[in-house]
Short mmCIF file of C-alpha atoms in Angstrom, two decimals:
data_model
loop_
_atom_site.label_atom_id
_atom_site.label_comp_id
_atom_site.label_asym_id
_atom_site.label_seq_id
_atom_site.Cartn_x
_atom_site.Cartn_y
_atom_site.Cartn_z
CA MET A 19 6.31 -25.55 28.64
CA ASP A 20 6.02 -22.41 26.36
CA SER A 21 4.82 -22.94 22.60
CA PRO A 22 7.56 -22.34 20.14
CA LYS A 23 7.54 -18.84 18.63
CA PRO A 24 5.97 -18.67 15.16
CA GLY A 25 9.18 -17.87 13.16
CA ARG A 26 8.91 -16.10 10.18
CA GLY A 27 7.54 -18.59 7.59
CA TRP A 28 4.21 -16.95 8.16
CA LEU A 29 5.89 -13.65 6.78
CA LEU A 30 7.37 -15.34 3.65
CA ARG A 31 4.08 -16.74 2.87
CA LEU A 32 2.21 -13.45 3.63
CA VAL A 33 4.74 -11.85 1.11
CA ILE A 34 3.96 -14.55 -1.61
CA ALA A 35 0.32 -14.11 -1.26
CA PHE A 36 0.67 -10.17 -1.38
CA SER A 37 2.81 -10.31 -4.60
CA PHE A 38 0.01 -12.14 -6.36
CA ALA A 39 -2.66 -9.84 -5.15
CA GLN A 40 -0.61 -6.88 -5.77
CA GLY A 41 0.44 -7.97 -9.22
CA ALA A 42 -2.80 -8.69 -10.22
CA VAL A 43 -3.88 -5.07 -9.19
CA SER A 44 -1.12 -3.49 -10.74
CA MET A 45 -1.56 -5.27 -14.02
CA ALA A 46 -5.31 -4.33 -13.75
CA ARG A 47 -4.74 -0.66 -13.13
CA PRO A 48 -2.95 0.37 -16.40
CA ALA A 49 -5.31 -2.08 -18.35
CA VAL A 50 -8.27 -0.18 -16.79
CA SER A 51 -6.95 3.05 -18.10
CA TYR A 52 -6.35 1.69 -21.70
CA ARG A 53 -9.75 -0.12 -21.66
CA ALA A 54 -11.15 3.24 -20.84
CA LEU A 55 -9.27 5.00 -23.45
CA ALA A 56 -10.78 2.16 -26.00
CA LEU A 57 -14.22 2.95 -24.54
CA GLY A 58 -13.63 6.81 -25.53
CA ALA A 59 -12.30 8.16 -22.25
CA ASP A 60 -10.57 11.23 -22.12
CA ALA A 61 -7.76 12.14 -19.51
CA ARG A 62 -10.31 13.51 -16.92
CA ALA A 63 -12.51 10.73 -17.25
CA VAL A 64 -9.54 8.06 -16.73
CA GLY A 65 -8.86 10.09 -13.51
CA VAL A 66 -12.43 9.81 -12.27
CA ILE A 67 -12.36 6.16 -12.87
CA ALA A 68 -8.90 5.79 -10.97
CA GLY A 69 -10.58 7.74 -8.16
CA VAL A 70 -13.57 5.28 -8.04
CA TYR A 71 -11.14 2.52 -7.28
CA ALA A 72 -10.75 4.11 -3.90
CA LEU A 73 -14.12 5.34 -3.27
CA LEU A 74 -15.78 2.05 -1.72
CA PRO A 75 -12.64 1.28 0.29
CA LEU A 76 -12.94 5.00 1.77
CA PHE A 77 -16.06 4.05 3.70
CA ALA A 78 -15.18 0.37 4.52
CA ALA A 79 -11.86 0.74 5.95
CA VAL A 80 -12.48 1.89 9.59
CA PRO A 81 -15.28 -0.91 10.34
CA LEU A 82 -12.89 -3.56 8.78
CA GLY A 83 -10.32 -2.19 11.26
CA ARG A 84 -12.65 -2.30 14.15
CA ARG A 85 -13.58 -5.84 13.32
CA THR A 86 -10.10 -6.82 13.05
CA ASP A 87 -9.08 -5.18 16.50
CA HIS A 88 -11.94 -7.35 17.88
CA GLY A 89 -11.33 -10.63 16.16
CA ARG A 90 -8.81 -12.57 13.79
CA CYS A 91 -6.98 -11.06 10.86
CA ALA A 92 -6.76 -13.98 8.21
CA PRO A 93 -10.14 -14.15 7.21
CA LEU A 94 -9.94 -10.87 5.18
CA LEU A 95 -7.41 -12.16 3.16
CA PRO A 96 -9.37 -14.65 1.06
CA VAL A 97 -12.41 -12.06 1.01
CA GLY A 98 -10.00 -9.81 -0.39
CA VAL A 99 -8.91 -12.06 -3.07
CA VAL A 100 -12.49 -13.11 -4.32
CA LEU A 101 -13.43 -9.27 -4.69
CA ILE A 102 -10.12 -8.46 -6.58
CA VAL A 103 -10.81 -11.52 -8.97
CA THR A 104 -14.50 -10.24 -9.53
CA GLY A 105 -13.37 -6.53 -10.26
CA CYS A 106 -10.53 -7.41 -12.59
CA ALA A 107 -12.88 -10.35 -14.45
CA LEU A 108 -15.93 -7.90 -14.72
CA SER A 109 -13.86 -5.01 -15.60
CA GLY A 110 -12.66 -7.00 -18.82
CA ARG A 111 -16.46 -7.57 -19.65
CA ALA A 112 -17.42 -3.87 -19.16
CA GLY A 113 -19.02 -2.06 -22.11
CA SER A 114 -19.33 1.33 -20.68
CA LEU A 115 -17.50 3.73 -18.69
CA LEU A 116 -19.84 3.63 -15.90
CA GLU A 117 -19.31 -0.14 -15.65
CA MET A 118 -15.54 0.37 -15.70
CA ALA A 119 -15.85 2.70 -12.76
CA VAL A 120 -18.03 0.20 -10.55
CA TRP A 121 -15.86 -2.85 -11.12
CA SER A 122 -13.04 -0.63 -10.56
CA GLY A 123 -14.34 0.30 -7.12
CA VAL A 124 -15.15 -3.53 -6.13
CA MET A 125 -11.35 -4.14 -7.08
CA GLY A 126 -10.19 -1.50 -4.73
CA LEU A 127 -12.75 -2.89 -2.17
CA GLY A 128 -10.88 -6.20 -2.24
CA HIS A 129 -7.43 -5.03 -2.26
CA LEU A 130 -8.38 -2.91 0.98
CA SER A 131 -9.71 -5.85 2.58
CA PHE A 132 -6.58 -7.90 1.99
CA VAL A 133 -4.13 -4.94 3.14
CA ILE A 134 -6.16 -4.31 6.25
CA GLY A 135 -5.77 -8.09 7.02
CA ALA A 136 -2.19 -8.38 6.22
CA GLN A 137 -0.71 -5.18 7.70
CA SER A 138 -2.72 -6.12 10.94
CA LEU A 139 -1.13 -9.68 11.03
CA VAL A 140 2.16 -8.18 10.66
CA ALA A 141 1.45 -5.60 13.55
CA ARG A 142 0.10 -8.47 15.75
CA GLN A 143 2.78 -11.22 15.08
CA SER A 144 5.87 -9.04 15.16
CA ALA A 145 7.83 -7.95 18.08
CA PRO A 146 8.02 -4.26 18.30
CA GLU A 147 11.97 -4.29 17.58
CA ASP A 148 11.28 -6.49 14.46
CA GLN A 149 8.29 -4.08 12.91
CA ASP A 150 10.45 -1.95 10.69
CA ARG A 151 12.07 -4.93 9.29
CA ASN A 152 8.68 -7.04 9.03
CA PHE A 153 6.83 -3.98 7.65
CA GLY A 154 9.44 -3.32 4.82
CA HIS A 155 9.55 -6.98 3.96
CA PHE A 156 5.93 -7.15 3.77
CA THR A 157 5.79 -4.31 1.41
CA ILE A 158 8.42 -6.00 -0.78
CA GLY A 159 5.38 -8.30 -1.74
CA ALA A 160 3.60 -5.14 -3.01
CA SER A 161 6.79 -4.15 -4.81
CA LEU A 162 7.27 -7.39 -6.57
CA GLY A 163 3.62 -7.23 -7.81
CA GLN A 164 4.24 -3.51 -8.96
CA LEU A 165 7.18 -4.86 -10.88
CA ILE A 166 5.82 -7.71 -12.68
CA GLY A 167 2.17 -6.59 -13.09
CA PRO A 168 2.85 -3.64 -15.38
CA ILE A 169 5.39 -5.52 -17.47
CA ALA A 170 2.66 -8.31 -18.16
CA ALA A 171 0.11 -5.48 -18.80
CA GLY A 172 2.40 -3.84 -21.27
CA GLN A 173 3.07 -7.10 -23.30
CA VAL A 174 -0.76 -8.37 -23.41
CA VAL A 175 -1.97 -4.79 -24.31
CA SER A 176 -1.70 -3.87 -27.75
CA GLU A 177 -2.53 -0.55 -29.86
CA HIS A 178 -2.33 -1.82 -33.26
CA GLY A 179 -5.44 -1.26 -35.22
CA ASP A 180 -8.53 -1.86 -33.15
CA ALA A 181 -7.02 -4.32 -30.70
CA LEU A 182 -6.76 -1.94 -27.84
CA ALA A 183 -10.24 -2.74 -26.33
CA ARG A 184 -9.80 -6.65 -27.00
CA THR A 185 -6.52 -6.89 -25.57
CA SER A 186 -6.98 -4.66 -22.50
CA ALA A 187 -9.71 -6.85 -21.62
CA ALA A 188 -7.38 -9.98 -22.17
CA ALA A 189 -5.04 -8.21 -19.66
CA LEU A 190 -7.78 -7.91 -17.10
CA PHE A 191 -8.67 -11.47 -17.22
CA VAL A 192 -5.38 -12.57 -16.80
CA SER A 193 -4.97 -10.42 -13.86
CA ALA A 194 -8.05 -12.04 -12.15
CA VAL A 195 -6.39 -15.42 -12.67
CA VAL A 196 -3.02 -13.99 -11.07
CA ALA A 197 -5.14 -12.76 -8.20
CA ALA A 198 -6.55 -16.30 -7.57
CA PHE A 199 -3.17 -17.66 -6.83
CA ALA A 200 -2.85 -15.47 -3.74
CA VAL A 201 -5.10 -18.05 -1.82
CA THR A 202 -2.42 -20.82 -2.16
CA SER A 203 -0.13 -19.15 0.49
CA LEU A 204 -2.77 -18.22 3.12
CA TRP A 205 -3.43 -21.45 4.83
CA ARG A 206 -2.54 -21.24 8.57
CA ILE A 207 -0.91 -18.04 8.28
CA GLU A 208 -2.31 -16.71 11.76
CA HIS A 209 -1.09 -18.39 14.86
CA ARG A 210 -4.24 -18.64 16.91
CA ALA A 211 -2.57 -20.13 19.67
CA ARG A 212 -1.21 -16.73 20.54
CA GLU A 213 -4.60 -15.28 21.19
CA GLY A 214 -6.12 -15.24 24.80
CA ALA A 215 -2.71 -15.43 26.42
CA ALA A 216 -2.28 -13.17 29.56
CA GLY A 217 1.08 -12.20 29.16
CA PRO A 218 3.64 -11.49 26.67
CA GLY A 219 2.30 -12.80 23.00
CA SER A 220 -1.21 -12.04 23.47
CA SER A 221 -2.67 -10.52 20.64
CA ASP A 222 -3.86 -6.97 20.26
CA ALA A 223 -7.50 -8.08 20.23
CA ASP A 224 -7.23 -9.10 23.89
CA GLY A 225 -6.53 -5.19 24.51
CA ALA A 226 -9.67 -4.20 22.68
CA ARG A 227 -11.81 -6.57 24.29
CA SER A 228 -10.58 -5.62 27.91
CA GLY A 229 -10.01 -1.70 27.18
CA GLY A 230 -13.25 -1.11 25.18
CA ARG A 231 -13.43 0.86 21.77
CA VAL A 232 -10.99 3.83 21.51
CA PRO A 233 -12.76 6.59 19.72
CA VAL A 234 -11.52 7.44 16.09
CA GLY A 235 -10.84 11.05 17.23
CA GLY A 236 -8.67 10.01 20.15
CA ILE A 237 -6.83 7.78 17.71
CA LEU A 238 -6.03 10.72 15.52
CA ARG A 239 -5.08 12.98 18.09
CA THR A 240 -2.61 10.55 19.38
CA ARG A 241 1.05 12.18 18.31
CA GLY A 242 2.43 10.63 15.39
CA VAL A 243 -0.69 8.93 14.02
CA ALA A 244 -1.79 11.72 11.88
CA SER A 245 1.55 12.66 10.57
CA GLY A 246 2.00 8.90 9.42
CA ILE A 247 -1.47 9.10 7.83
CA PHE A 248 -0.45 12.12 5.72
CA ILE A 249 3.07 10.78 4.65
CA SER A 250 1.49 7.46 3.48
CA LEU A 251 -1.31 9.35 1.60
CA ALA A 252 1.32 11.31 -0.20
CA VAL A 253 3.47 8.45 -1.05
CA LEU A 254 0.29 6.30 -2.23
CA SER A 255 -0.93 9.24 -4.18
CA ALA A 256 2.33 9.40 -6.19
CA THR A 257 2.34 5.65 -6.80
CA ASP A 258 -1.12 5.42 -7.91
CA ILE A 259 -1.13 8.64 -10.05
CA LEU A 260 2.00 7.29 -11.83
CA THR A 261 0.41 3.79 -12.66
CA ALA A 262 -2.80 5.77 -13.94
CA TYR A 263 -1.39 8.61 -15.75
CA LEU A 264 1.96 7.14 -17.41
CA PRO A 265 -0.23 5.31 -19.91
CA VAL A 266 -1.77 8.48 -20.81
CA VAL A 267 1.64 10.30 -21.05
CA GLY A 268 2.63 7.43 -23.22
CA GLU A 269 -0.10 8.02 -25.75
CA GLN A 270 0.67 11.77 -25.98
CA ARG A 271 4.44 11.10 -26.43
CA SER A 272 4.07 7.90 -28.60
CA ILE A 273 5.61 5.72 -26.37
CA ALA A 274 4.35 1.98 -26.79
CA PRO A 275 2.46 0.10 -23.86
CA ALA A 276 5.05 -2.47 -23.60
CA VAL A 277 7.76 0.51 -22.80
CA ILE A 278 5.39 2.15 -20.24
CA GLY A 279 4.98 -1.23 -18.56
CA LEU A 280 8.70 -1.52 -18.27
CA LEU A 281 9.08 2.09 -16.96
CA LEU A 282 6.63 1.48 -14.13
CA SER A 283 8.29 -1.80 -13.27
CA VAL A 284 11.90 -0.15 -13.05
CA ARG A 285 10.31 2.39 -10.42
CA ALA A 286 9.08 -1.06 -8.53
CA ALA A 287 12.49 -2.78 -8.67
CA ALA A 288 13.97 0.57 -7.37
CA THR A 289 11.45 0.29 -4.46
CA ILE A 290 12.33 -3.34 -3.86
CA ALA A 291 16.11 -2.21 -3.79
CA CYS A 292 15.39 0.23 -1.37
CA ARG A 293 13.42 -1.89 1.02
CA LEU A 294 16.15 -4.60 1.01
CA ILE A 295 18.56 -1.98 2.60
CA MET A 296 16.18 -0.10 4.76
CA THR A 297 17.54 -1.51 7.90
CA PRO A 298 20.84 -0.07 7.65
CA MET A 299 19.47 3.15 6.38
CA ILE A 300 17.57 3.61 9.21
CA ARG A 301 20.59 2.92 11.80
CA LEU A 302 22.38 5.54 9.64
CA LEU A 303 19.95 8.41 9.50
CA GLY A 304 17.09 7.61 12.01
CA ARG A 305 13.45 7.01 10.92
CA THR A 306 12.34 10.65 11.08
CA VAL A 307 15.26 11.99 8.87
CA LEU A 308 14.91 9.08 6.63
CA MET A 309 11.31 9.74 5.91
CA ALA A 310 11.82 13.38 5.45
CA VAL A 311 14.82 13.05 3.02
CA SER A 312 12.88 10.39 0.75
CA CYS A 313 9.79 12.47 0.52
CA LEU A 314 11.97 15.58 -0.40
CA GLY A 315 13.70 13.85 -3.27
CA ALA A 316 10.47 12.02 -4.36
CA GLY A 317 8.87 15.69 -4.48
CA LEU A 318 11.54 16.85 -6.72
CA LEU A 319 11.59 14.00 -8.85
CA CYS A 320 7.65 14.06 -9.43
CA ALA A 321 7.96 17.50 -10.24
CA ALA A 322 10.77 16.65 -12.89
CA LEU A 323 8.43 14.07 -14.67
CA ALA A 324 6.61 17.03 -16.20
CA LEU A 325 9.49 17.90 -18.18
CA PRO A 326 9.17 16.61 -21.88
CA VAL A 327 12.16 14.02 -21.57
CA PRO A 328 12.53 10.89 -23.85
CA ALA A 329 11.67 7.44 -22.68
CA TRP A 330 15.44 6.64 -21.41
CA GLY A 331 14.98 9.91 -19.30
CA LEU A 332 11.75 8.89 -17.88
CA GLY A 333 13.60 5.51 -17.04
CA ILE A 334 16.28 7.36 -15.03
CA LEU A 335 13.99 9.75 -13.05
CA LEU A 336 11.54 6.83 -12.21
CA ALA A 337 14.30 4.67 -11.08
CA ALA A 338 15.50 7.44 -8.52
CA LEU A 339 11.74 8.04 -7.84
CA GLY A 340 11.11 4.29 -6.92
CA PHE A 341 13.82 4.52 -4.38
CA CYS A 342 12.72 7.39 -2.44
CA LEU A 343 9.00 6.15 -2.70
CA GLY A 344 10.19 2.82 -1.07
CA VAL A 345 10.59 4.45 2.41
CA GLY A 346 7.12 5.95 3.04
CA GLN A 347 4.79 3.03 3.14
CA PRO A 348 6.62 0.71 5.41
CA LEU A 349 7.94 3.31 8.17
CA SER A 350 4.55 5.13 8.09
CA MET A 351 3.11 1.71 9.15
CA THR A 352 5.54 1.40 11.95
CA THR A 353 4.89 5.09 13.29
CA VAL A 354 1.14 4.47 13.17
CA VAL A 355 1.32 1.11 15.08
CA GLN A 356 3.81 2.21 17.66
CA ALA A 357 1.92 5.54 18.28
CA ALA A 358 -1.58 3.96 18.35
CA PRO A 359 -3.42 3.40 21.71
CA ASP A 360 -3.90 -0.25 23.11
CA GLY A 361 -6.49 -2.23 21.48
CA ALA A 362 -6.67 0.15 18.32
CA ARG A 363 -3.69 -0.69 16.27
CA SER A 364 -5.78 -2.32 13.65
CA THR A 365 -8.19 0.46 13.42
CA ALA A 366 -5.19 2.93 13.36
CA LEU A 367 -3.97 1.08 10.23
CA ALA A 368 -7.57 1.26 8.84
CA LEU A 369 -7.40 4.92 9.41
CA ARG A 370 -4.16 5.20 7.67
CA LEU A 371 -5.56 3.19 4.65
CA THR A 372 -8.63 5.62 4.83
CA GLY A 373 -6.22 8.41 4.31
CA ASN A 374 -4.41 6.55 1.48
CA ARG A 375 -7.91 5.91 -0.10
CA LEU A 376 -9.04 9.48 0.30
CA GLY A 377 -5.88 10.51 -1.44
CA GLN A 378 -6.56 8.02 -4.16
CA VAL A 379 -10.07 9.40 -4.45
CA ALA A 380 -8.92 13.14 -4.32
CA ALA A 381 -5.63 12.88 -6.35
CA PRO A 382 -6.72 11.31 -9.31
CA ALA A 383 -9.75 13.55 -9.55
CA SER A 384 -7.55 16.78 -8.84
CA ALA A 385 -5.38 15.36 -11.61
CA GLY A 386 -7.76 14.91 -13.98
CA VAL A 387 -8.87 18.21 -13.54
CA LEU A 388 -5.52 19.84 -14.05
CA ALA A 389 -4.98 17.26 -17.01
CA GLY A 390 -7.81 18.66 -18.76
CA ILE A 391 -6.97 22.16 -17.88
CA ALA A 392 -3.26 22.03 -18.04
CA GLY A 393 -2.20 19.13 -19.67
CA THR A 394 -1.01 15.68 -18.43
CA ALA A 395 2.30 17.00 -17.12
CA ALA A 396 0.20 19.04 -14.38
CA PRO A 397 -0.78 16.10 -12.02
CA PHE A 398 3.18 15.38 -11.60
CA VAL A 399 3.82 18.98 -10.56
CA MET A 400 0.73 18.65 -8.11
CA LEU A 401 2.52 15.27 -6.62
CA GLY A 402 5.72 16.95 -6.27
CA VAL A 403 4.24 19.80 -4.11
CA LEU A 404 2.06 17.29 -2.25
CA LEU A 405 5.28 15.10 -1.31
CA LEU A 406 7.10 18.14 -0.34
CA ALA A 407 4.70 18.89 2.09
CA SER A 408 4.99 15.36 3.43
CA ALA A 409 8.66 16.08 4.00
CA ALA A 410 7.92 19.34 5.99
CA VAL A 411 5.42 17.00 8.03
CA ALA A 412 7.86 14.21 8.58
CA ILE A 413 10.79 16.54 9.91
CA ARG A 414 8.49 18.32 12.45
CA PRO A 415 9.10 15.71 15.38
CA ALA A 416 12.88 16.52 14.93
CA ARG A 417 12.58 19.97 14.89
CA ARG A 418 10.68 19.84 18.09
CA GLY A 419 13.27 17.66 19.69
CA ALA A 420 11.16 14.71 20.03
CA PRO A 421 13.19 11.48 19.64
CA PRO A 422 12.23 10.15 16.16
CA GLU A 423 12.72 6.19 16.80
CA ALA A 424 11.00 5.85 20.22
CA PRO A 425 7.74 4.35 20.52
CA ALA A 426 4.96 6.48 21.83
CA ARG A 427 5.09 4.96 25.16
CA PRO A 428 8.04 2.74 26.90
CA GLU A 429 7.88 -1.04 26.33
CA ALA A 430 8.84 -3.74 28.76
CA PRO A 431 11.71 -5.88 27.29
CA ALA A 432 10.39 -9.32 26.24
CA PRO A 433 11.44 -12.39 28.02
CA PRO A 434 14.08 -14.40 26.35
CA GLY A 435 12.59 -16.86 23.54
CA ARG A 436 9.06 -14.97 23.31
CA ARG A 437 7.76 -12.83 20.58
CA THR A 438 5.75 -10.05 22.19
CA GLU A 439 3.26 -7.20 21.28
CA PRO A 440 3.29 -3.78 23.01
CA SER A 441 -0.31 -4.04 24.45
CA ALA A 442 0.51 -7.55 25.93
CA GLU A 443 3.64 -6.03 27.50
CA ARG A 444 1.97 -3.31 29.33
CA LYS A 445 -0.84 -5.65 30.60
CA ALA A 446 1.73 -8.01 31.82
#
């Protein structure tokens, strides 16, 4: 008798855990910027510290993805939580910009470990027809964290008198506590009974063991993988620079930290709204057109942030921008997973995260240089150009006449009552 399919309780618990982990990071990132400002950093130094957050993960992503392709996903989740807690707590104790950069990097490594494990879990335990929906629901966890984290940071951080250094450190300690709560939802989240099955329902790890290691170059040359990586890079760079530089904009425009936190949360709330209705939008427009239109709108809105608008105007722009940015991440995950070769889906997702981290290194560093030369409005213009380029990349399959919604290879229908994976179906 077949074992019962796992249902979606694991996905709910994963979303809860991701909400805590992402909420901690989203609270810590602006707090790191404020603490760096309190330690004497200028806009360029803030950009460098934001870039270091992604530097360690840049080198760790592919090895972690290889490990996940050949084994379990779940162990990476608590490891990531421990590293996030360590990075947040020790950033609060840092007394120099160099220490801030180091512990920011540790925090980024923890976030990467958690995300690789979590995304691989969604890819492995979701049927192909459920991947758009499940990745969309999974990223709601990120948006919930991005909604709550900046508000919490804005409430804790205070600029009055000499309080900025003390209150930004307090926000970092609170974020460490929030991250620790993520482990409460991680018990038995991976369904190990599915591993080793010969037919539908077997894990992607089985394909990796039987088919050998797929070269990184072969993964990147697979049609759809590189474009998915670039779109994800552009969208995440926009989110990251908004988080890092909106506090600097607030300083220059005399906008209080509490208001900046609220504005960042408005952006996150709009992203959640987008992801809740993403499935009907895909039915209406198709995945390719939806990605292209959302990137185009996000590019124009990012450029508009460079205008000297008041706080309420920033709120309107950020709400619209958040809605547009809600599409790119989950759909790029599905694009990469369905295009990737058998036995290399976790590695392909890790390459996507490597692209994200490369963007998080290069984009803040470039933004810091531009901000030092042309002011804090320049990074938003740079983001606009990057997102417009991603819109052009997204629409290329449609211009070539390729079916945007089809997986890279045809999938056999799953037997009734069983959840399957693409690699397992082809082996069966």
